[in-house]
Structure formats: C-alpha cells, structure tokens
Tab-separated table of C-alpha atoms in Angstrom:
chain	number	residue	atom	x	y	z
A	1252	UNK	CA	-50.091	27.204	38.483
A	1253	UNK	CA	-51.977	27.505	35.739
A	1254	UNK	CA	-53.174	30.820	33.874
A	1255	UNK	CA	-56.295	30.999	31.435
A	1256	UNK	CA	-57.178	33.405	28.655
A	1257	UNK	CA	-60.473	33.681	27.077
A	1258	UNK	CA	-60.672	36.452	24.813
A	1259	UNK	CA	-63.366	38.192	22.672
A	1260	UNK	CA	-63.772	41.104	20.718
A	1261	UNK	CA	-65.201	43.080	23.542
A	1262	UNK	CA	-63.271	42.181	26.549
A	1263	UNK	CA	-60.695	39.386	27.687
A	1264	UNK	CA	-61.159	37.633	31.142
A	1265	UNK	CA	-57.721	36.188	32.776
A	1266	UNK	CA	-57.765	33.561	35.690
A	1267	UNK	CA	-54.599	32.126	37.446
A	1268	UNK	CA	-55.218	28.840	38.928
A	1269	UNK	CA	-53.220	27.054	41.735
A	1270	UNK	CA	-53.750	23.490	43.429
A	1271	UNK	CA	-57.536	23.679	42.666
A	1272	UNK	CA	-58.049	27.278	43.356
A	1273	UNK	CA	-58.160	30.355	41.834
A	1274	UNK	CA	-55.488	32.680	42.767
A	1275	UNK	CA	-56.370	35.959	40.604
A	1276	UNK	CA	-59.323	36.612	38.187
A	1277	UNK	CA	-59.608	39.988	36.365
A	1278	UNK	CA	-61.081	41.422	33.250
A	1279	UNK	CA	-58.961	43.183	30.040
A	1280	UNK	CA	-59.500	44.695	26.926
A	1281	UNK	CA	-60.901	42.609	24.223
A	1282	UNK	CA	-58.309	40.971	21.498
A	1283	UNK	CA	-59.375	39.529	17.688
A	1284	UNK	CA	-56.635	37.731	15.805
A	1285	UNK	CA	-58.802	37.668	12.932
A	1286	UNK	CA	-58.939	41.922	12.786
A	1287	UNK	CA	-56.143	43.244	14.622
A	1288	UNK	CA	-52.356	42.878	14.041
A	1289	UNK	CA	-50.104	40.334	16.095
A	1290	UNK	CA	-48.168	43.579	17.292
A	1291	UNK	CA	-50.919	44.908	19.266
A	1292	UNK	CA	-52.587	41.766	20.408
A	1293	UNK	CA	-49.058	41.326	22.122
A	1294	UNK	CA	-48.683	44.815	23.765
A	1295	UNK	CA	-52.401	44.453	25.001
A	1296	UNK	CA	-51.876	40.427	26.414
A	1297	UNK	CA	-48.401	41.517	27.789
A	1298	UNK	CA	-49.794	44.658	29.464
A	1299	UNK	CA	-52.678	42.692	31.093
A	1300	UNK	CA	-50.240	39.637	32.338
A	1301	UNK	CA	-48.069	42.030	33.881
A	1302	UNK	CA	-51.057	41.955	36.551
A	1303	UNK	CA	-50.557	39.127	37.761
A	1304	UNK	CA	-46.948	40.123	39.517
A	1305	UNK	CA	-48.476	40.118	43.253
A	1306	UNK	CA	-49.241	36.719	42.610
A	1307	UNK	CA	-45.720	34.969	40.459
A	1308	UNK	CA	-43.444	37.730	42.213
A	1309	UNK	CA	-43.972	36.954	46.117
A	1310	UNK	CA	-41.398	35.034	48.235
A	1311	UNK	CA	-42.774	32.241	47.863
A	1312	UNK	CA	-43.423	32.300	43.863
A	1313	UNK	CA	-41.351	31.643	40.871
A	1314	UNK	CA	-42.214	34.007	39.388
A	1315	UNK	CA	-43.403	33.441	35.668
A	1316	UNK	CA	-41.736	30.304	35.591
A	1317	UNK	CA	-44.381	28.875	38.145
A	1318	UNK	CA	-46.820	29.022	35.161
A	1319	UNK	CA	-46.935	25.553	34.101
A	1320	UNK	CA	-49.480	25.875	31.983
A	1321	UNK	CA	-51.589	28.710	29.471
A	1322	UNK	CA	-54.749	27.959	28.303
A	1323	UNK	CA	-55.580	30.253	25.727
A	1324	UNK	CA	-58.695	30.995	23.951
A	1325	UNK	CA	-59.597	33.317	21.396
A	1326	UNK	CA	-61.648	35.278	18.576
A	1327	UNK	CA	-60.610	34.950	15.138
A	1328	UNK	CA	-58.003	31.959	15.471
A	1329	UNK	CA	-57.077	29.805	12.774
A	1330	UNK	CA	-56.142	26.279	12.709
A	1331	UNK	CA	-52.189	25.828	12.096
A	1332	UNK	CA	-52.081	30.204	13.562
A	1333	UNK	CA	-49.232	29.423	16.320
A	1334	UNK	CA	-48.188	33.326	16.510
A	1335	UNK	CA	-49.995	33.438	20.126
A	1336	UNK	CA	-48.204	30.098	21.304
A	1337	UNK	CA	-44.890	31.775	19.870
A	1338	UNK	CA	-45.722	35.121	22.335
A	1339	UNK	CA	-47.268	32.765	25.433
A	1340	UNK	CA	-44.183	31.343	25.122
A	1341	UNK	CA	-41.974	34.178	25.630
A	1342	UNK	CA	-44.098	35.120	28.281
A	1343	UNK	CA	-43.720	31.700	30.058
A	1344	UNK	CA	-40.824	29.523	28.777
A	1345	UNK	CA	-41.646	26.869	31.661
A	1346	UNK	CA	-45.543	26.975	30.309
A	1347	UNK	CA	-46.993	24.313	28.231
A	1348	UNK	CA	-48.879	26.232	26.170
A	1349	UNK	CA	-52.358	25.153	24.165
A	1350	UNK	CA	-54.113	27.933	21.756
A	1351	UNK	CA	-57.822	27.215	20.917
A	1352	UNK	CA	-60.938	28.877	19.484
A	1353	UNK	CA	-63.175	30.740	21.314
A	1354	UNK	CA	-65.846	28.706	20.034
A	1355	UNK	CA	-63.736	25.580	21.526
A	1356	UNK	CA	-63.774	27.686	25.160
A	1357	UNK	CA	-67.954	28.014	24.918
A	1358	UNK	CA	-68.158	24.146	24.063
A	1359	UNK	CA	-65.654	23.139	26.928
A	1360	UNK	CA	-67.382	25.979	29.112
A	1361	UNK	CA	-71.074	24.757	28.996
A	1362	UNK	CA	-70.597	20.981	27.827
A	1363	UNK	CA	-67.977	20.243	29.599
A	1364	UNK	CA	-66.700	16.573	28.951
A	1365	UNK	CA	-70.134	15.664	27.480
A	1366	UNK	CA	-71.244	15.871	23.975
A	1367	UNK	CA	-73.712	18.950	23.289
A	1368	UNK	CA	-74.373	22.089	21.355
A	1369	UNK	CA	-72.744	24.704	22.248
A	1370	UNK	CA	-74.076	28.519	21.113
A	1371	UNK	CA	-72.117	31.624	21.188
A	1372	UNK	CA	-74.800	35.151	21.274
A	1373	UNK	CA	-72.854	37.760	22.112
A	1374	UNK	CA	-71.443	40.373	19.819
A	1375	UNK	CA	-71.033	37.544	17.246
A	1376	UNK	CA	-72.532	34.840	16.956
A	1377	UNK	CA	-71.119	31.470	16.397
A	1378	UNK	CA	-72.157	27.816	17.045
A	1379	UNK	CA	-71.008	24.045	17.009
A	1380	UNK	CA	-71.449	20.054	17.851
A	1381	UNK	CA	-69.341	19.041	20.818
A	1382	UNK	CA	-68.452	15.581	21.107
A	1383	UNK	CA	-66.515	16.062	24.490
A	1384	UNK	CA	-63.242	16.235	23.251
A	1385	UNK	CA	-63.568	18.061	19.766
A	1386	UNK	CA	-65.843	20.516	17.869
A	1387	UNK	CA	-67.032	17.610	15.163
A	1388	UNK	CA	-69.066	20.530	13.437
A	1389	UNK	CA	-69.257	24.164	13.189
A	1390	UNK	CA	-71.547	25.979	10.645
A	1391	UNK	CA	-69.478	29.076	9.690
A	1392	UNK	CA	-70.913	32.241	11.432
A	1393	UNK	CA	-69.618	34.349	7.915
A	1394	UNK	CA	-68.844	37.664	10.119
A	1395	UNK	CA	-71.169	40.348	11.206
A	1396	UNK	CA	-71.821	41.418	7.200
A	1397	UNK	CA	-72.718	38.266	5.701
A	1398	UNK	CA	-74.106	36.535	8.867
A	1399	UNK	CA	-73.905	36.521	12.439
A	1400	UNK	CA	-77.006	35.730	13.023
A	1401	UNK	CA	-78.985	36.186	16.584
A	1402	UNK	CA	-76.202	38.014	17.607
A	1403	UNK	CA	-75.770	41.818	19.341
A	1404	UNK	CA	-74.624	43.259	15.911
A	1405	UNK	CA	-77.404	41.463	13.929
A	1406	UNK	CA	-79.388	42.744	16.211
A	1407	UNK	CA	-78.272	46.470	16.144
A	1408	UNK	CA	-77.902	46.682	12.573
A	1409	UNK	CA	-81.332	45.712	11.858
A	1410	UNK	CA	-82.512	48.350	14.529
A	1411	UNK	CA	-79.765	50.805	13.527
A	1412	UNK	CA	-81.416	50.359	9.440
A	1413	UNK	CA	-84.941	50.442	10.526
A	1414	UNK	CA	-84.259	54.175	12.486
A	1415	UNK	CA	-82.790	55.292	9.380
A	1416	UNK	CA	-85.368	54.219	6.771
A	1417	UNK	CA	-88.384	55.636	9.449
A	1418	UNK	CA	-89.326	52.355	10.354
A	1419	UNK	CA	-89.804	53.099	14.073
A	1420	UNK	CA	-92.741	53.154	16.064
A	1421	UNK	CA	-92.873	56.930	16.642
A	1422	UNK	CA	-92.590	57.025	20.435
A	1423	UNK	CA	-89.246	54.571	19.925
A	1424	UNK	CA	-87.656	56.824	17.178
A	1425	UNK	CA	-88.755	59.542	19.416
A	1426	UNK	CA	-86.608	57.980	22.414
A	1427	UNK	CA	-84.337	56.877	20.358
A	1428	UNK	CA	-83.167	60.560	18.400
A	1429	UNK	CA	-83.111	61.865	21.688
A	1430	UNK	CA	-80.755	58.772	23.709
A	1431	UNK	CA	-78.134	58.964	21.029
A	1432	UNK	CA	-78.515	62.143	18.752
A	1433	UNK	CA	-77.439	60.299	15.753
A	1434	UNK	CA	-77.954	61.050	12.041
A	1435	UNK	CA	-77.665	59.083	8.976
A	1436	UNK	CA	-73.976	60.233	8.853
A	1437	UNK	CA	-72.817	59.365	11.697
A	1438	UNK	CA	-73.944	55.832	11.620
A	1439	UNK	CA	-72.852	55.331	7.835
A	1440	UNK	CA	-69.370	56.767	8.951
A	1441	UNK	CA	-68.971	54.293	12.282
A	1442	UNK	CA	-70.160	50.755	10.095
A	1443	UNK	CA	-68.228	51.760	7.259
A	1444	UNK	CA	-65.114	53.888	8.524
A	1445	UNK	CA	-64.702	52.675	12.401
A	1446	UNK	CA	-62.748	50.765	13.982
A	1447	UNK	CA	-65.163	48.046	15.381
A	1448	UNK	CA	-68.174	48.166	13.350
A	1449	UNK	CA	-69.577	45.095	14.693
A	1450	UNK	CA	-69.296	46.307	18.366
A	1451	UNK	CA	-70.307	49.696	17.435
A	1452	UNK	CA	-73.997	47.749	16.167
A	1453	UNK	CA	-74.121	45.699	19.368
A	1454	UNK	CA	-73.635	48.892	21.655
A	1455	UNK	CA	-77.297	49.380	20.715
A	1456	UNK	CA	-78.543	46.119	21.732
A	1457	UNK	CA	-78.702	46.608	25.457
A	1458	UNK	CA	-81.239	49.451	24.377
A	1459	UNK	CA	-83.338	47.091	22.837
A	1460	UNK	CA	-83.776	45.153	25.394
A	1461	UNK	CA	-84.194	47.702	27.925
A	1462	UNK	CA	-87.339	48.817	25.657
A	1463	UNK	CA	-88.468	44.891	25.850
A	1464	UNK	CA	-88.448	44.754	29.379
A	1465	UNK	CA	-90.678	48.276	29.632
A	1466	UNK	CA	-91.989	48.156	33.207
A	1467	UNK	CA	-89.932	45.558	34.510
A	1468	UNK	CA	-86.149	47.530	35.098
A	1469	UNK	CA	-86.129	48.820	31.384
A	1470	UNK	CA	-87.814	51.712	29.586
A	1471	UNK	CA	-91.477	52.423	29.256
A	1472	UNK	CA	-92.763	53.770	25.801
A	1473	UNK	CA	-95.924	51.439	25.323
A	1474	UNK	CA	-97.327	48.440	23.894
A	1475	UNK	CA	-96.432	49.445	20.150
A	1476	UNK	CA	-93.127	50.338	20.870
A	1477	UNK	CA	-92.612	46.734	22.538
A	1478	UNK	CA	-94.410	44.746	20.424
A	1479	UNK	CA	-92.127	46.167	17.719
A	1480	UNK	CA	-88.990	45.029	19.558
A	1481	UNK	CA	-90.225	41.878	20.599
A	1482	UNK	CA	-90.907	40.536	17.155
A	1483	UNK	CA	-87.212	41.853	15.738
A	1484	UNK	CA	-85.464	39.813	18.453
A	1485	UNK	CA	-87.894	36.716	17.585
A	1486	UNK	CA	-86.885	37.176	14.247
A	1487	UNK	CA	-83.073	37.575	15.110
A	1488	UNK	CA	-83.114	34.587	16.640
A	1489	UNK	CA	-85.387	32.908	14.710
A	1490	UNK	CA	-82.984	33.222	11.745
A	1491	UNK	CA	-79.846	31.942	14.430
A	1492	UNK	CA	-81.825	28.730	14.969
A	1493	UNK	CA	-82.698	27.582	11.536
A	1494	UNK	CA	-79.913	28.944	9.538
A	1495	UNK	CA	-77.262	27.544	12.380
A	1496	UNK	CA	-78.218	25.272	15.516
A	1497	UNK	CA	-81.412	23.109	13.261
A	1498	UNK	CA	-79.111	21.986	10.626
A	1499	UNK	CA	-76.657	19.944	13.434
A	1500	UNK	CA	-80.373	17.833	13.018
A	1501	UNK	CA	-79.661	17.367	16.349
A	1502	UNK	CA	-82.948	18.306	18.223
A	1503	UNK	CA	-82.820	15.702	21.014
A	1504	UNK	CA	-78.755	17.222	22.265
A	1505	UNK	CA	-78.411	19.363	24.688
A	1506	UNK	CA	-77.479	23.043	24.543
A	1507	UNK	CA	-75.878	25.802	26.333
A	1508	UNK	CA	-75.819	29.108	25.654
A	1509	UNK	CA	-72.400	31.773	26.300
A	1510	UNK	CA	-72.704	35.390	25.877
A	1511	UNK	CA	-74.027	38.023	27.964
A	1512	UNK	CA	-76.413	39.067	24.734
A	1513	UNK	CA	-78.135	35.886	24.621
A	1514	UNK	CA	-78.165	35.876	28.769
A	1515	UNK	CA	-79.859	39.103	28.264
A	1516	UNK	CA	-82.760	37.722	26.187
A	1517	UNK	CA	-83.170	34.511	27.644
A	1518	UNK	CA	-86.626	34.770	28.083
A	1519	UNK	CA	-87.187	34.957	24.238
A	1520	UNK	CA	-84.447	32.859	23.718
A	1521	UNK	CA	-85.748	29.887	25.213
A	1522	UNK	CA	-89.389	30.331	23.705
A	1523	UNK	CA	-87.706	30.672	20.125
A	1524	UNK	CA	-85.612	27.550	20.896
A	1525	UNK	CA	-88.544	25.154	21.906
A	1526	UNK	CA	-90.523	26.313	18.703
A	1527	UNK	CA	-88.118	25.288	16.732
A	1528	UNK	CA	-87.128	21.672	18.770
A	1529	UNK	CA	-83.904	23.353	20.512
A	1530	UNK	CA	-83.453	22.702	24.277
A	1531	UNK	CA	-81.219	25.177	25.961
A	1532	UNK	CA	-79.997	23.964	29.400
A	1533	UNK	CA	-77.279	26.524	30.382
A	1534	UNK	CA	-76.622	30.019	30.345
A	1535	UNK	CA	-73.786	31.795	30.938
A	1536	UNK	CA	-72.753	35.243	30.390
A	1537	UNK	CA	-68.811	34.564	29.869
A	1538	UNK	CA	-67.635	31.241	29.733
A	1539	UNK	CA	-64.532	31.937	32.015
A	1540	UNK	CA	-66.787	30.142	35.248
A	1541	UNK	CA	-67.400	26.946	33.391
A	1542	UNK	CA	-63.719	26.969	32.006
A	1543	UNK	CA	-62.638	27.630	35.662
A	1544	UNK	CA	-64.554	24.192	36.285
A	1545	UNK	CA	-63.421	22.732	33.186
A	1546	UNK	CA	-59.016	22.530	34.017
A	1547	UNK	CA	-59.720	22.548	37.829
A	1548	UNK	CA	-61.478	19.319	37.052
C-alpha cells in the first residue's frame, strides 16, 4: 500500500492506495513547516493517520507495516528539512519515505510526467517550470507580506485595506459592515496579532467572489458594486502573471492551475491569462486527484 499526504496551510488531504486503487481518502487539518513547530505538525499528522486503522488493522492487513510507501507533500518545506521523513518514519518503519514541496505536488498533480507550468492560487500563491521530473524554476512567492500575488490573501488584504480607508462602493461597504461587523481594530489585531494572518485575509475572498457572480448563485448589490470587484481581481491577477508566470518567458508551455481560489475565479482567470500570452489547460481545486493519478500510474 501506499499512503499520500498533501498538505497546505488550510487543510491536509490523505489517500491510501492499494494495487491501483484507492483504499481510504479523507480530509485533515492544514500543516505549515515553515510557521508551525515540528511538535505540533507531529501530534496533528499522527492524530489524522491514526484514521486509517480500519484499513492497516483488519485480518487481512499488516497493519502499518503494509505501508510501503509515504508520499509526502507540504507547505513551507525546505530542501535538506528531513524532520518529516524522521516522524513518517516512526510512523512506518517498513515505508520508503519521500518528502517534497507542495509546489512539487501541484507540478506532478497537473503536469504530470510532461513539462509545463504549474500555478498554485489558493491561500498563497506560488508558481514554477516543470520539466517532468524536477521543478527547473520557481520564482519565490516572498509570503503573503511581501508577495503572494493573485492569491486569496492578496486578494483579501487589498479588499480588507480598501473597507478601512472608505474605498468601497457604498452599497458593498454597506453589505459588507453588516456580513462581518468588523472595525479597524479588529482587523489590525487578526493581521498583526493572529495566528494565521494569511488565512484570516483569504476567509474574505469567497465574499468577493460571491459579489462577482451577483445574479448568478452569489450576491446582488449592482453594477458599481461589481464592477468594483471585478477590476481588483483583474488586477490581483494581473500582478500574479507578470510579476511570476511571464518571466518563465515561456508563453507557448502549457499550464495548470491548483487551488480552489483560482478554481473559483476561473472565468477571470483565464481572460487575464490570454491577455497576457498564458494558456491555462487544467484546473483543479486540490491537487490530491491528479496525484492519485500521478503514483497509481
């Protein structure tokens, strides 16, 4: 059997695989090596694995030692980091054990064994050139302060600063006061005190879009309120393109795109992408399906 791990600041997905199948699939709590301590990545991996029991404990398992191999991806880790493999290890001493980026499950998820472009929009933002074995270029995605551009954060922190300064078309600020009751304090205290600023500025993304799609499924406040949101997730993504997919100079490659932000907006995504030379031929909202594809290949 084999088990992977793909894990992101908002949520980890697990899949056990057997003989070309999967066995189990379920979704966890997010993990970040690159903001949280070793400690409680552990405690939260180890409390999720403990799951799969129905399937390693039966008669007919062997139990973790039927694990032959882990396949783990995830947020924040550093080349030469081998504190998860140490931990994956305990977990499964029979397990060969490989420890990626989750930048390296997004370009195995939508390229597969081909070369591409492979573009993360989801809380972060991230992006690289695939050549379908290795990442042979990343541009650095510098962290929802300095960068993350196109992403859910960028997103909600422009919105988020644009509520506070009175920026607003009046009918959104109207909405917006009364969906979330917030004040200047609040939101200075949850960016600068929480403890997930960057997924406490995507949490307002999904309003965002709602207010783009107005009549179709979302919410209705008019053509000034959408126009305004419109041209703020152009310009989001705008900036994503030409600050970190247009300097690959690789117009002609194919893309894919993994995140369920950028699935959310793929409308404007794809009309920001052609302006700018960028053809994006996959979406997918978590790249656990096209790594499910990938190592049962």
């Amino acid at each position: 059997m084999e088990l992977i791990i793909e894990s992101g600041a908002t949520k980890t997905d697990y899949c056990l695989t057997d003989t070309r199948e999967v066995k189990m699939r379920f979704p966890g709590p997010g993990v970040n090596l690159a903001t949280m301590d070793m400690d409680t990545v552990s405690l939260v991996i180890r409390d999720a694995v403990s799951r799969l029991s129905p399937c390693l404990d039966g008669p007919e398992a062997g139990g973790a030692g039927s694990v032959e191999k882990v396949h783990f991806y995830a947020a924040g880790l550093s080349s030469g980091d081998r504190r998860p493999e140490k931990m994956l290890r305990e977990l499964f001493p029979a397990a060969s054990v490989e420890c990626l980026s989750d930048l390296m499950a997004a370009a195995r998820a939508v390229c597969g064994r081909r070369s591409g472009m492979a573009l993360i929009l989801g809380t972060g933002s991230n992006s690289c050139l695939y050549d379908g074995e290795r990442i042979v270029r990343n541009i650095r995605p510098c962290g929802y302060v300095l960068g993350d551009f196109g992403s859910g954060a960028a997103l909600g922190k422009r919105f988020l600063a644009d509520y506070l300064q009175g920026l607003l078309p009046g009918a959104l600020e109207e909405d917006f006061r009364r969906e979330y009751g917030l004040c200047y304090d609040d939101v200075v205290a949850s960016v600068y005190k929480g403890d997930a600023p960057a997924r406490y500025l995507a949490s307002f993304a999904p309003y965002v879009v709602s207010v783009y799609r107005g009549g179709d499924g979302g919410r209705e406040l008019g053509p000034e309120s959408r126009g305004y949101v419109r041209s703020v997730l152009e310009e989001n993504f705008r900036l994503f393109f030409r600050r970190c997919v247009v300097p690959y100079g690789q117009k002609g490659c194919p893309a894919g795109v993994v995140g369920s932000f950028g699935c959310a907006c793929r409308d404007v995504l794809e009309e920001v992408a052609a302006l700018e030379g960028i053809s994006i031929g996959c979406f997918l909202a978590s790249p656990m399906d096209g790594l499910i594809t990938y190592h049962l290949d």
